[in-house]
Each structure stands twice: as C-alpha cells, then as structure tokens.
Coordinates of C-alpha atoms in Angstrom, one line a residue:
X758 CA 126.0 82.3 54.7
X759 CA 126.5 83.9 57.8
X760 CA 126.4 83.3 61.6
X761 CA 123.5 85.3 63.1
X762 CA 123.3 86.0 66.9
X763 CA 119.8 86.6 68.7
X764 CA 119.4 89.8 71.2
X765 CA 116.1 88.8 73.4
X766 CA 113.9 91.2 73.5
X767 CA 110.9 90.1 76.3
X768 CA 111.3 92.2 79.5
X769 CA 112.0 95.3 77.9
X770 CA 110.7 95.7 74.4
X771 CA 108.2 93.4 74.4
X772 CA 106.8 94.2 77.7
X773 CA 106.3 97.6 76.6
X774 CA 104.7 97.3 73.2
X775 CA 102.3 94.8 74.4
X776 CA 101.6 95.1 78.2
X777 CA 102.6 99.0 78.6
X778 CA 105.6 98.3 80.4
X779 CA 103.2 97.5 83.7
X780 CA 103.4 93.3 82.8
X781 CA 106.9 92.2 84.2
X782 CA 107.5 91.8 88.0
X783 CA 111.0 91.0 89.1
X784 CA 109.5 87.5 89.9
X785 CA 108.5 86.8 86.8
X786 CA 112.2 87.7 85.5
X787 CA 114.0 85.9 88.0
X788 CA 112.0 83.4 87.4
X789 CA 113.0 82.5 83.9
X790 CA 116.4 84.1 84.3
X791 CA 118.7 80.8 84.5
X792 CA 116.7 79.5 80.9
X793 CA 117.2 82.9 79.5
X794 CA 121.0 82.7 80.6
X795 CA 120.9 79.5 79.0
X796 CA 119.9 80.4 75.8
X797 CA 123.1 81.6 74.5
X798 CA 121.6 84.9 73.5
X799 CA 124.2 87.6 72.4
X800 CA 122.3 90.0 74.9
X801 CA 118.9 90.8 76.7
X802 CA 117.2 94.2 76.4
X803 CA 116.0 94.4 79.5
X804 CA 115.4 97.8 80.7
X805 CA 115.2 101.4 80.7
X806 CA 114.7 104.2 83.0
X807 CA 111.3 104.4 82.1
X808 CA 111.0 100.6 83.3
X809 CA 112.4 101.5 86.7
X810 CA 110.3 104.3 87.2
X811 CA 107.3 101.5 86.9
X812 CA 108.6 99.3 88.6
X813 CA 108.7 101.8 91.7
X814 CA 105.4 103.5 90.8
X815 CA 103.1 100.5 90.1
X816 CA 104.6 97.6 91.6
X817 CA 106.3 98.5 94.7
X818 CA 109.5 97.0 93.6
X819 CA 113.2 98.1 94.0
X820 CA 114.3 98.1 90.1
X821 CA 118.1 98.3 91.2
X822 CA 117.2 94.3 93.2
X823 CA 115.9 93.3 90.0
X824 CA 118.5 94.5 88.4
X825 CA 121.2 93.1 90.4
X826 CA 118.9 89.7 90.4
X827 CA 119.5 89.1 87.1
X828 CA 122.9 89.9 86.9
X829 CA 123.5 87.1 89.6
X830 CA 122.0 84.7 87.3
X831 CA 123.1 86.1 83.6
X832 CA 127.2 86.1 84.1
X833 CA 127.5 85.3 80.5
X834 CA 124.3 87.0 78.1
X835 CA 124.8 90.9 78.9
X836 CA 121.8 92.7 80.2
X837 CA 120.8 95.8 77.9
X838 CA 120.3 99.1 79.4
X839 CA 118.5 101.6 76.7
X840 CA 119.1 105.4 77.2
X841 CA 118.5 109.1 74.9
X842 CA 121.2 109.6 77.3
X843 CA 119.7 113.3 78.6
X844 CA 117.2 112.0 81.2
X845 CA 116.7 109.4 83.5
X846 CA 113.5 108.2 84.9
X847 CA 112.2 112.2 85.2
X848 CA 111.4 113.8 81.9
X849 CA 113.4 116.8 83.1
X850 CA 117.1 117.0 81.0
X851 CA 119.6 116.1 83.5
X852 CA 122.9 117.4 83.6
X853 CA 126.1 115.6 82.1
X854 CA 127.3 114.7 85.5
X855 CA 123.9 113.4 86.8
X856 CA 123.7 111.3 83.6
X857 CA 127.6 110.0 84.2
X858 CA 126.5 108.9 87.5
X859 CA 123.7 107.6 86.8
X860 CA 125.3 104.8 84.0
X861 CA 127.7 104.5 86.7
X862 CA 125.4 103.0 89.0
X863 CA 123.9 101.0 86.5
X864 CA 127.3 99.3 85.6
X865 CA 127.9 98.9 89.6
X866 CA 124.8 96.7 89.7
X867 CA 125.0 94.8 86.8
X868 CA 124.1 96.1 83.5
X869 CA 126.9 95.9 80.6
X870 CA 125.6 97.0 77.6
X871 CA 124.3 100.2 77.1
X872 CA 122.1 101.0 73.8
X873 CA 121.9 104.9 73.0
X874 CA 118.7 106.0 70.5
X875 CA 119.5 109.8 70.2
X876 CA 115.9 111.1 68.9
X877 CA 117.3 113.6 66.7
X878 CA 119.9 110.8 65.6
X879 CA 122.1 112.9 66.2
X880 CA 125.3 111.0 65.8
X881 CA 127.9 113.1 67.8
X882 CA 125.4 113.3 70.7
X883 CA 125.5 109.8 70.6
X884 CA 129.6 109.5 70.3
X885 CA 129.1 111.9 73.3
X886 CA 127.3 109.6 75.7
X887 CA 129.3 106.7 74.5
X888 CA 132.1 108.1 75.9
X889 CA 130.9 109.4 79.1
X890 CA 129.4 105.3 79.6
X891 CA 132.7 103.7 78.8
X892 CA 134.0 106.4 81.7
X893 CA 131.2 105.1 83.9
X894 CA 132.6 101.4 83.2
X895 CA 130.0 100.3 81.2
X896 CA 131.1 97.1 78.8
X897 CA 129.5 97.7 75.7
X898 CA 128.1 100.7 73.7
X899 CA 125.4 100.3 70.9
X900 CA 125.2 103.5 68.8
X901 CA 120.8 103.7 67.6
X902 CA 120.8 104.5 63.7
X903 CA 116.7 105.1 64.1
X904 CA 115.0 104.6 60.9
X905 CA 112.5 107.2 59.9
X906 CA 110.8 108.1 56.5
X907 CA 110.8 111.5 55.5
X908 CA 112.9 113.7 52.7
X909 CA 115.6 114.1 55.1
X910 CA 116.0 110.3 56.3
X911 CA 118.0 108.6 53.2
X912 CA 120.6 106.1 52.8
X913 CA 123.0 109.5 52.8
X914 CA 121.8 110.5 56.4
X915 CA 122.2 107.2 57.2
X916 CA 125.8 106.0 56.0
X917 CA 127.5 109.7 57.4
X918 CA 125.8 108.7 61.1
X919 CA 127.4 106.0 61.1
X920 CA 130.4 107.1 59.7
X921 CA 130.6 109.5 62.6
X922 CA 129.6 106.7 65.5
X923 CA 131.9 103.8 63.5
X924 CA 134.8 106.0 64.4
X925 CA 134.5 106.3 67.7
X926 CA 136.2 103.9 69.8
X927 CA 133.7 104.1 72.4
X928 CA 131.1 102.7 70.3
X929 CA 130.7 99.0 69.7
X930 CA 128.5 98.5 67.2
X931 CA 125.6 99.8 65.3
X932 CA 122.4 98.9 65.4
X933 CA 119.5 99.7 62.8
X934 CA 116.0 100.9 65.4
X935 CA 113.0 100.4 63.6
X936 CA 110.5 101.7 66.2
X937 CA 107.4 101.7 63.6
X938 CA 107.8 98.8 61.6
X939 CA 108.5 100.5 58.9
X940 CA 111.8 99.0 56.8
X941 CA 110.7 97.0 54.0
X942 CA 113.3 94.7 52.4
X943 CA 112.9 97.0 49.3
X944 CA 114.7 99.9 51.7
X945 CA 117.4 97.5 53.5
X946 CA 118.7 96.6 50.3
X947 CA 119.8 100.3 49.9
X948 CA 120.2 101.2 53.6
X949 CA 122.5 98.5 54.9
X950 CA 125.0 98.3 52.2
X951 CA 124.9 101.9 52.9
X952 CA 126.0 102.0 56.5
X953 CA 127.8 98.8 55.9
X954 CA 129.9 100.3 53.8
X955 CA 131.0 103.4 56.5
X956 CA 130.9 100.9 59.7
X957 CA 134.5 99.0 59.2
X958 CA 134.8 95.9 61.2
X959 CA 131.8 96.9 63.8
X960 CA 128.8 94.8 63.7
X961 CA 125.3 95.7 62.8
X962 CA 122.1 94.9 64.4
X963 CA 118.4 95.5 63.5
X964 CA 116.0 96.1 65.2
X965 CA 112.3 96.1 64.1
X966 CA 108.1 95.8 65.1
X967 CA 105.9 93.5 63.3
X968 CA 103.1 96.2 63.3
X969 CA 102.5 96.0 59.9
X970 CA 104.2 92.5 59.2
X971 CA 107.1 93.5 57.4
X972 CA 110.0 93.1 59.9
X973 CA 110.6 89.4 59.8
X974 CA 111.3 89.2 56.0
X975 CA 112.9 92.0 56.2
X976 CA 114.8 90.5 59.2
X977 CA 115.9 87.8 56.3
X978 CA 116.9 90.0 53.8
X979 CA 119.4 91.8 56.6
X980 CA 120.7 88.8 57.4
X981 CA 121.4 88.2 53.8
X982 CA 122.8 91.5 53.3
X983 CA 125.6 91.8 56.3
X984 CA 123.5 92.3 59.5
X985 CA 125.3 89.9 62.2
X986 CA 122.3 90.0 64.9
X987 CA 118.6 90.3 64.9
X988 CA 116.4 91.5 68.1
X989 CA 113.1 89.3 68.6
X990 CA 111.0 88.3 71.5
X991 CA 109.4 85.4 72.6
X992 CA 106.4 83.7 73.0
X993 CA 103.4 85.9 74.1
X994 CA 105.5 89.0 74.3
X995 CA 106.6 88.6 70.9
X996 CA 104.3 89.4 67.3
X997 CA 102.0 92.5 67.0
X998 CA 103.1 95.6 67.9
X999 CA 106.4 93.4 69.8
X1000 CA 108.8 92.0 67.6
X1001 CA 109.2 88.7 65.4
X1002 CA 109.4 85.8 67.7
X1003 CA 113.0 84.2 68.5
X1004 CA 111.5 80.7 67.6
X1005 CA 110.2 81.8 63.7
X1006 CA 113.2 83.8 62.9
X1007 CA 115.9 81.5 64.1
X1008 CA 113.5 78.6 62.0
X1009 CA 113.9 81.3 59.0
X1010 CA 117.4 82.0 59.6
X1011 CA 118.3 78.4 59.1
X1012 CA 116.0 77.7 56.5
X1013 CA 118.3 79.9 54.2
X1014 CA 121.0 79.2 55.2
X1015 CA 122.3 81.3 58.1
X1016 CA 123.7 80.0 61.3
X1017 CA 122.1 80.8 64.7
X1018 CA 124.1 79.1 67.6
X1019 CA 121.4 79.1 70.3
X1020 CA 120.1 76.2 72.3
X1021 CA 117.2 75.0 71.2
X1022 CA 115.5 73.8 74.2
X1023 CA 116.5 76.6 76.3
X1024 CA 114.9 78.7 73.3
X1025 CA 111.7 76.8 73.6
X1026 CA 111.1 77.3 77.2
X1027 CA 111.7 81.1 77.3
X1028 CA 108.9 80.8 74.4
X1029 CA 106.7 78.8 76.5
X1030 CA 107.2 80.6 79.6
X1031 CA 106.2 83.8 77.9
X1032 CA 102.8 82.5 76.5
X1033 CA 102.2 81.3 79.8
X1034 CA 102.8 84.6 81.7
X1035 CA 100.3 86.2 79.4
X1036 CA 97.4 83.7 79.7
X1037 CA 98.3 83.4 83.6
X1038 CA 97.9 87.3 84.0
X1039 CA 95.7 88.0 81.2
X1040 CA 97.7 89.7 79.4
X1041 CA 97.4 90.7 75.8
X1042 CA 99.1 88.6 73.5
X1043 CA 101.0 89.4 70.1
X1044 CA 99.7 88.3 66.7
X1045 CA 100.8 88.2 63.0
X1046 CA 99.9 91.5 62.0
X1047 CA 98.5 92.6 58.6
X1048 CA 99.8 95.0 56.2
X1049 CA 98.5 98.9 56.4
X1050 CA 100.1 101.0 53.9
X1051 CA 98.6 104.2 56.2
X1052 CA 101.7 103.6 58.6
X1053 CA 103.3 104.9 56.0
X1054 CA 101.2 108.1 56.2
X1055 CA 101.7 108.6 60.0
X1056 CA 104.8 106.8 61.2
X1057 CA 103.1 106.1 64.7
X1058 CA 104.2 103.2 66.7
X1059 CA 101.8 101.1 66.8
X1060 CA 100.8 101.3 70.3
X1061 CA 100.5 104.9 69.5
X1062 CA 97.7 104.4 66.9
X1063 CA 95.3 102.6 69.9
X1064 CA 95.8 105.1 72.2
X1065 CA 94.6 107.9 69.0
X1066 CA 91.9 106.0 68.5
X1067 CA 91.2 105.5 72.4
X1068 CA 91.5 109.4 72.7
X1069 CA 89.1 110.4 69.7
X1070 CA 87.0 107.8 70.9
X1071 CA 86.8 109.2 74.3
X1072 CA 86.0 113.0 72.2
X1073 CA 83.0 111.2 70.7
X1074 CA 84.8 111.8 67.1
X1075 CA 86.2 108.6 66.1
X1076 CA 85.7 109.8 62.3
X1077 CA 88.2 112.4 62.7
X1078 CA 91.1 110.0 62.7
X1079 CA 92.0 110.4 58.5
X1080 CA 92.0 114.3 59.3
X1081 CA 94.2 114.2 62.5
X1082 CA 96.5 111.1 60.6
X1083 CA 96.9 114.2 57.7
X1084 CA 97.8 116.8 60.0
X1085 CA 100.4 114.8 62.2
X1086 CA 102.2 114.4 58.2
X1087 CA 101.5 118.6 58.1
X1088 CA 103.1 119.0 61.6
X1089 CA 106.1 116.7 61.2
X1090 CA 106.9 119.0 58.1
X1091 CA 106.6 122.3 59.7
X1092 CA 108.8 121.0 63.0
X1093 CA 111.4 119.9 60.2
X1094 CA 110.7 115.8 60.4
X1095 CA 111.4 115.1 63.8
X1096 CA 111.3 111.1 64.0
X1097 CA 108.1 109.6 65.1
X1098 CA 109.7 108.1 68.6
X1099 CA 109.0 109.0 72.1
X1100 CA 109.0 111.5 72.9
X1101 CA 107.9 113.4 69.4
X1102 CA 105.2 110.9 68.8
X1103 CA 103.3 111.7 72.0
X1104 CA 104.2 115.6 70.9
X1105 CA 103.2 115.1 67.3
X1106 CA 99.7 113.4 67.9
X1107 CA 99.0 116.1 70.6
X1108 CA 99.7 118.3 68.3
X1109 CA 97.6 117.3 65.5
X1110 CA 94.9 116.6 67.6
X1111 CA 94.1 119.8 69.1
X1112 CA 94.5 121.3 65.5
X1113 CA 92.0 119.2 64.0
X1114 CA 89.6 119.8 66.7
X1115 CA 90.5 123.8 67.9
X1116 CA 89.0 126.3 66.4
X1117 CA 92.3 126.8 64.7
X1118 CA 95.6 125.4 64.0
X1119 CA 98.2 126.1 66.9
X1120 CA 95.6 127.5 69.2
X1121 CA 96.7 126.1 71.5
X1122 CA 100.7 124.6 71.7
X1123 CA 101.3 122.0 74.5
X1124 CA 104.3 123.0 76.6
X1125 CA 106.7 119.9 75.0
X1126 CA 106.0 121.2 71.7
X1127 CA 107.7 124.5 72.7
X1128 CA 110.5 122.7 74.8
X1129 CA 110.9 121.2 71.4
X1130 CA 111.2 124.2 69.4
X1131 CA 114.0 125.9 72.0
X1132 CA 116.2 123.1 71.2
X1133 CA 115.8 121.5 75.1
X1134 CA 115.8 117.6 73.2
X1135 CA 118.6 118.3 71.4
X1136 CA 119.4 120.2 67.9
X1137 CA 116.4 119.7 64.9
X1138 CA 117.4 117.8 62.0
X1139 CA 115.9 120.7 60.3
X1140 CA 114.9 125.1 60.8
X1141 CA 111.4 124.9 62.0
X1142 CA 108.9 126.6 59.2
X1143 CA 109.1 130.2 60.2
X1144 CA 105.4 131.0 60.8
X1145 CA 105.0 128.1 63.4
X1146 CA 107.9 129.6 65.0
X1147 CA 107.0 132.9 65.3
X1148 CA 103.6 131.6 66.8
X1149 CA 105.4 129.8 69.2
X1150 CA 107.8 132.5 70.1
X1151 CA 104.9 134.5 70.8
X1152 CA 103.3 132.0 73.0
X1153 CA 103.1 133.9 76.8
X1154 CA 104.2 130.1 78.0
X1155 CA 107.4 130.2 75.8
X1156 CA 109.6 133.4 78.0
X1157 CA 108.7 130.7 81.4
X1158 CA 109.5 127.8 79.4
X1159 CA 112.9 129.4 78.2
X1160 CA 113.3 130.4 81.8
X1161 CA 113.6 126.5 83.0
X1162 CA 116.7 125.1 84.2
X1163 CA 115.5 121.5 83.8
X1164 CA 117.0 119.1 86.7
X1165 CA 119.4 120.7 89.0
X1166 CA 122.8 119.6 88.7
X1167 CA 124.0 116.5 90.9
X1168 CA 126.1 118.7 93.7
X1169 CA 122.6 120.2 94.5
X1170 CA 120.7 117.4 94.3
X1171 CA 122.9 115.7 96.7
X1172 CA 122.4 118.7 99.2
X1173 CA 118.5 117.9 98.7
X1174 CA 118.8 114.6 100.3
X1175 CA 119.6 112.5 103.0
X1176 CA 123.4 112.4 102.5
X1177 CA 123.3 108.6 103.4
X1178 CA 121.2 107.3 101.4
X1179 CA 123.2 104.7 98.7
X1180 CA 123.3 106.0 95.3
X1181 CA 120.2 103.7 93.8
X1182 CA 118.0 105.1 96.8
X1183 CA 119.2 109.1 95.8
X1184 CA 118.5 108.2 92.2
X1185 CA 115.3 106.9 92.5
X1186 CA 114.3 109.6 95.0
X1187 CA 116.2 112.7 93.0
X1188 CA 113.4 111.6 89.7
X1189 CA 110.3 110.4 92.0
X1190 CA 107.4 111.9 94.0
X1191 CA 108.9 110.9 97.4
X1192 CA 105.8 109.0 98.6
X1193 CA 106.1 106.3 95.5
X1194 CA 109.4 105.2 96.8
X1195 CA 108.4 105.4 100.3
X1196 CA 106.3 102.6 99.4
X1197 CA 108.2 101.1 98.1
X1198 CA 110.9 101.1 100.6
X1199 CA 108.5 99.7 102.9
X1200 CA 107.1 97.3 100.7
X1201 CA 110.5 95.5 101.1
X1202 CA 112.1 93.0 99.0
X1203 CA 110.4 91.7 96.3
X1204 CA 109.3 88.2 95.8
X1205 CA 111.7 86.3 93.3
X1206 CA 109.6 83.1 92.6
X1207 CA 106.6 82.7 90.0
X1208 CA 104.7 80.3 88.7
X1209 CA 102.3 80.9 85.6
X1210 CA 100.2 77.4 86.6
X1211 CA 99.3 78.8 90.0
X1212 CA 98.9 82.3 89.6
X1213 CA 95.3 82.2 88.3
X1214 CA 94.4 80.1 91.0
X1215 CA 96.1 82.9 93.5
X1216 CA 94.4 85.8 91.5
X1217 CA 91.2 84.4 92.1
X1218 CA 91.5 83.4 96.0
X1219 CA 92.8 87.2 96.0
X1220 CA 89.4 88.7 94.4
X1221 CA 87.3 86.6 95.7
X1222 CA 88.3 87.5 99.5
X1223 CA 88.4 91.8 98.2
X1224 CA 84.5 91.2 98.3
X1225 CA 82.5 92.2 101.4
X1226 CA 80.2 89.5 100.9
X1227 CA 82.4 86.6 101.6
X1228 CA 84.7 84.9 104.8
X1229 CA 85.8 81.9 104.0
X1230 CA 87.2 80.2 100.3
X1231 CA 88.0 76.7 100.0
X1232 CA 89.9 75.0 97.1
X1233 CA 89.6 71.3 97.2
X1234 CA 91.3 68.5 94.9
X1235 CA 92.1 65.0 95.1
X1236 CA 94.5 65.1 97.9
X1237 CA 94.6 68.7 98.3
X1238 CA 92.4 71.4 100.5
X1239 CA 93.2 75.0 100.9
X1240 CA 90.8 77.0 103.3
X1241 CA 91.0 80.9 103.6
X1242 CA 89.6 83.4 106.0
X1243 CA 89.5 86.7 105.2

C-alpha cells in the first residue's frame, strides 16, 4: 500500500463550488493559516485570478496582502495558484508577455505552485505555459489532464497528453481534473493505468466533485491504482458540489491500507473551523450527494445545473429543462466536444438555452460562442460541424469579432498607467474598472483576525443599527455590557 499525500482544497475550490467564490475574506484565511500550515498538507489550492478579481470587486480587499499573508505563515505547505494560462483576471486573452509577468508577480509574493487546466487540454499549450512559469520563478508546475466524456475523451487522448506534458521538464506532475464529478472507479481502472503508464517517475494527482457521489470511492480505487495525492476540502466547504472531505478520505485511506502522513489534530481544526465559518456567515454547507445518472447526459458542474434551473425558472419555463439538457448534448457535438469547464459550460448552456426557447436554433449566437469558433481559446479538439459554421461565419457580429485584438500587449499597457504604480497595483488596474480598485485602495488594509463565535453577534449589532428606526443596541451578559449608538 502506498503513501498518500492530501492537497487542501477550502479557499479556492471549495469556496467556489459552494459559496460562489464571494465566502472567504483574507481574515478568515489568515485566520486559520498557522493550523492549515500545520497540517502537513502537500499543498493548498488557494487561488485564482478569478479569486482576486473578487476579492477586489466585492470585498474591498488587496488579493496580492492576502496573498503575501499567507505565504508569511505557510513557509512549508505551497500555496496553489490555478491558471488556463491566456488570461488573467479580465476575460480578454492576454499576451505571452503579460501572462509571463503576471506568474512573475505571483511567485514574487508568494505563490509556488502553479496548476495549468488548458480547456481544450491541449497538452503542448500546457508544456508552453509551464515553461514560461518556471521562467517567471515559479517552484512547481502541475500539468491539468481534465476528464471529460465524449467520443473523443478516451484513455488514448488521455495517455498521449500526458505523454507530451511527462516529458517536459518544466512540468512536475500530473494531475487528473474532474470538474463534474464524473470518473467512476469503473473509468479510473482504465484511465490511470493509462497515463500511468506514459508519466515515468512524475506523480499523479486527482482531482474530483462529489456532485453525484462518486468521487470519494473513486478517490479509493486511485489510490489503489498508483495515484500519490488526493484533493479534498474540509468541513463546511467540503461535500456537495465541493470535494470529499480531508477528514473521510484520510479515514478511508487508512482503512485500506494507504498511508496519509498528516496531523491529525491540525486536520480536525481546519475541519472545525470550516463548519464554523459557514454557520457563522450563513453560508451554504456541503452534503453527501445522491447519484444522477442525467450528469452523464449534460456534463454541467454542478453549480451550473442551479444556476439552469435558476434561469428557466426566472423565464417562467422550468419544464423546459429535459429539452435544453438534450440540446446542450446536440451543441457539444456540433462545436466538436469542447469540455464542459468554464468557460464552455457558461457558452454551452447559453447556447442551448436560446435554442430551445428562439424561434429557431442559432437565432441568435452569443458573442463567446463565436470567439470560440475563431479559435480565440485555443485550437478545438475537433472541425466544428460545417453548417453551424457557416451560420456563424455569416453572423454580421463575427467580421467585429474577428477584428478584436483582445488585451493590448504589456509595453502599452504600461504606457496606460501611472508609471509608478508597483506591479500588483498595474495588474489589478490593467484587468479592472478603475473605480473597483479605487476602493479598494482606499478601503486600506484588510483586517487579518476572525472569529466564527463572534461574528453573528457583530452581523446582527451591524443590521440592527442599518435600520432607521433604532439609536441605541445594548448586549448584556453576566459580566459583560456592550452599548451602541448609531
């Protein structure tokens, strides 16, 4: 039996599938940094650009202090960075150079491993950006194998990506990314063996959702197969659309025989401090999930599938959601499979919903779709069928489209703004409306303390004095009274 490392999954991948990436503050990560730290956790995904971006836009907070923050604290777990490596915060491509700098910056202020999920999977794109990070000086490169079902996505795809990422030097290890839930033991006992067998010496990871309840035996069946490290999260950030929690799996692991060098304690108080966040801020929390063969069907993450529902909800045609599930399947096929990841899945379920309810199919084609189709994320896995083509080429929006230059290069960028700003500043203000990181320039420094017990109490004081009917609050306890004026 093998020795199976744990990469934490809370602040980044957690937050997102459960509490839309809005839930973590840098005070609730700094917070619960030095137990994380303890942990003895191979790594911690902990952000993205898209993170950042929140951060700025919706809590007023300097990403690039919480960043360094937590790189003050974690000197020995490495802090995960995940990229497509084309864009950055904006959706706009960004040049090479802009990208370079960038994961330049980020390995300045702290972050050593850098996790690329190409969403074409294609694997020389990745070998590409793995060398442009190590350039950067970025520690560690983890090359995305993302899983996908469709007639294109078999073991053979699989093995010759990682063939082609295995031999770079710039690339670490491997990790299998599992964004729907979707790998049943059945599949793994095919597909790692497969890449396993084209990897070498490098280590491989897995990485899966509980959506539909299948990731933490399969999780098992990895381990018992050759996969070295399993990503979970904990506590209330874990389960449901999140992924299996650290606590059950490294139970699991041990149960058949695997060894998972962690601390135990250390474990148990991330756990706890997790629940606790979630409860203290209302949060939604993650739950064994049942199965749903229909994921099958679709492929959606399963935050996706809400926000479907949520959308045909707010059409008044809730009982359109077998017809647009059957047309996303249509669409897929005539884009040639794209896998179901942001950004395709937003694309995909735009797509099939304004065909199910236009009065015909590709009435109207949302501008991605056609960004899509000129190749501006990357090279398809396969042609696009020819009739949706030549509707889209005869789209009027398609000649702008064609026309767009995407983000200007970095030299030009630099001319754009105040030539003293420091490098986190320009970035931030190079991919944001000016006025959200005004604010939160003068917002200042963010608060770096938290405590779950408290904060409902604080919540409460806060809402009670937003009403115009009150002046005064008064909390009282045995040997304790707080009075507030508004």
């Amino acid at each position: 039996m093998a020795d199976i490392s744990i990469v934490e999954t809370s602040l980044r991948d957690g937050n997102q599938c459960l509490w839309g990436a809005t839930g973590v503050t840098t005070a609730n990560t700094l917070t619960i940094a030095p137990m994380m730290e303890r942990c003895g956790f191979k790594a911690i995904d902990f952000t993205t650009s898209t993170h950042m971006g929140v951060a700025v836009r919706y809590k007023q907070e300097d990403p690039w202090e919480r960043i360094r923050g937590m790189a003050e604290i974690c000197k020995d777990t490495p802090l995960q960075f995940l990229s497509t490596g084309f864009r950055f915060i904006a959706w706009e491509t960004a040049t090479p150079e802009f990208m370079e700098f960038a994961f330049r910056t980020l390995a300045t202020n702290g972050i050593r491993r850098f996790a690329l999920a190409d969403p074409m999977n294609d694997a020389q794109s990745n070998v590409d950006v793995a060398r442009m990070v190590k350039r950067a000086g970025g520690d560690q490169v983890v090359g995305a194998l993302v899983y996908s079902i469709s007639p294109i996505h078999d073991d053979a795809h699989y093995a010759e990506a990682a063939r082609i990422m295995a031999a770079s030097p710039d690339i670490d290890c491997l990790y299998i990314k599992d964004p729907g839930g979707l790998l049943t033991s059945k599949r793994a006992r095919t597909l790692i063996p497969a890449i396993l067998s084209e990897i070498g010496d490098k280590e491989l990871e897995v990485h899966s959702h509980s959506t539909i309840g299948l990731a933490e035996q399969m999780y098992l069946e990895a381990a018992d197969l050759g996969a070295s490290c399993m990503q979970c999260a904990s506590g209330g950030a874990s389960d449901g659309t999140s992924h299996p929690p650290v606590l059950r799996t490294v139970r699991n692991l041990r149960e058949m025989g695997h060894t998972v060098d962690v601390d135990d304690e250390a474990v148990a108080a991330v756990d706890r401090y997790f629940t606790e966040l979630a409860e203290a801020e209302g949060f939604p929390t993650g739950h064994p999930m049942p199965f749903d063969a229909a994921y099958f069907h679709h492929n959606l993450p399963g935050g996706m599938v809400g926000t479907m529902r949520r959308h045909l909800a707010d059409h008044g045609v809730p009982e359109l959601e077998g017809k647009v599930i059957e047309e996303m399947g249509r669409v897929r096929r005539e884009l040639g499979w794209p896998i179901v990841m942001t950004p395709f899945a937003q694309m995909l379920q735009t797509q099939a919903m304004l065909n199910v309810t236009g009065k015909e199919r590709y009435a109207i084609i949302p501008d991605e779709i056609i960004r899509f189709a000129l190749g501006k994320f990357g090279r398809p896995n396969m042609p696009i069928d020819p009739a949706v083509m030549d509707r889209i080429m005869a789209n009027p929006r398609t000649k702008e489209l064609e026309a767009e230059r995407g983000m200007l290069d970095l030299k030009d960028l630099r001319k754009k703004f105040d030539a003293h700003l420091s490098d986190e500043e320009f970035l931030l203000r190079a991919t944001m409306p000016q006025n959200l990181v005004d604010a939160m320039v003068a917002a200042g420094p963010a608060r770096r303390d938290y405590d779950p017990e408290v904060q409902p109490v604080m919540n409460l004081i806060r809402d009670i004095l937003a009403r115009s009917d009150v002046d005064q609050v008064e909390v009282e306890k045995p040997g304790f009274k707080l009075e507030v004026e508004a």
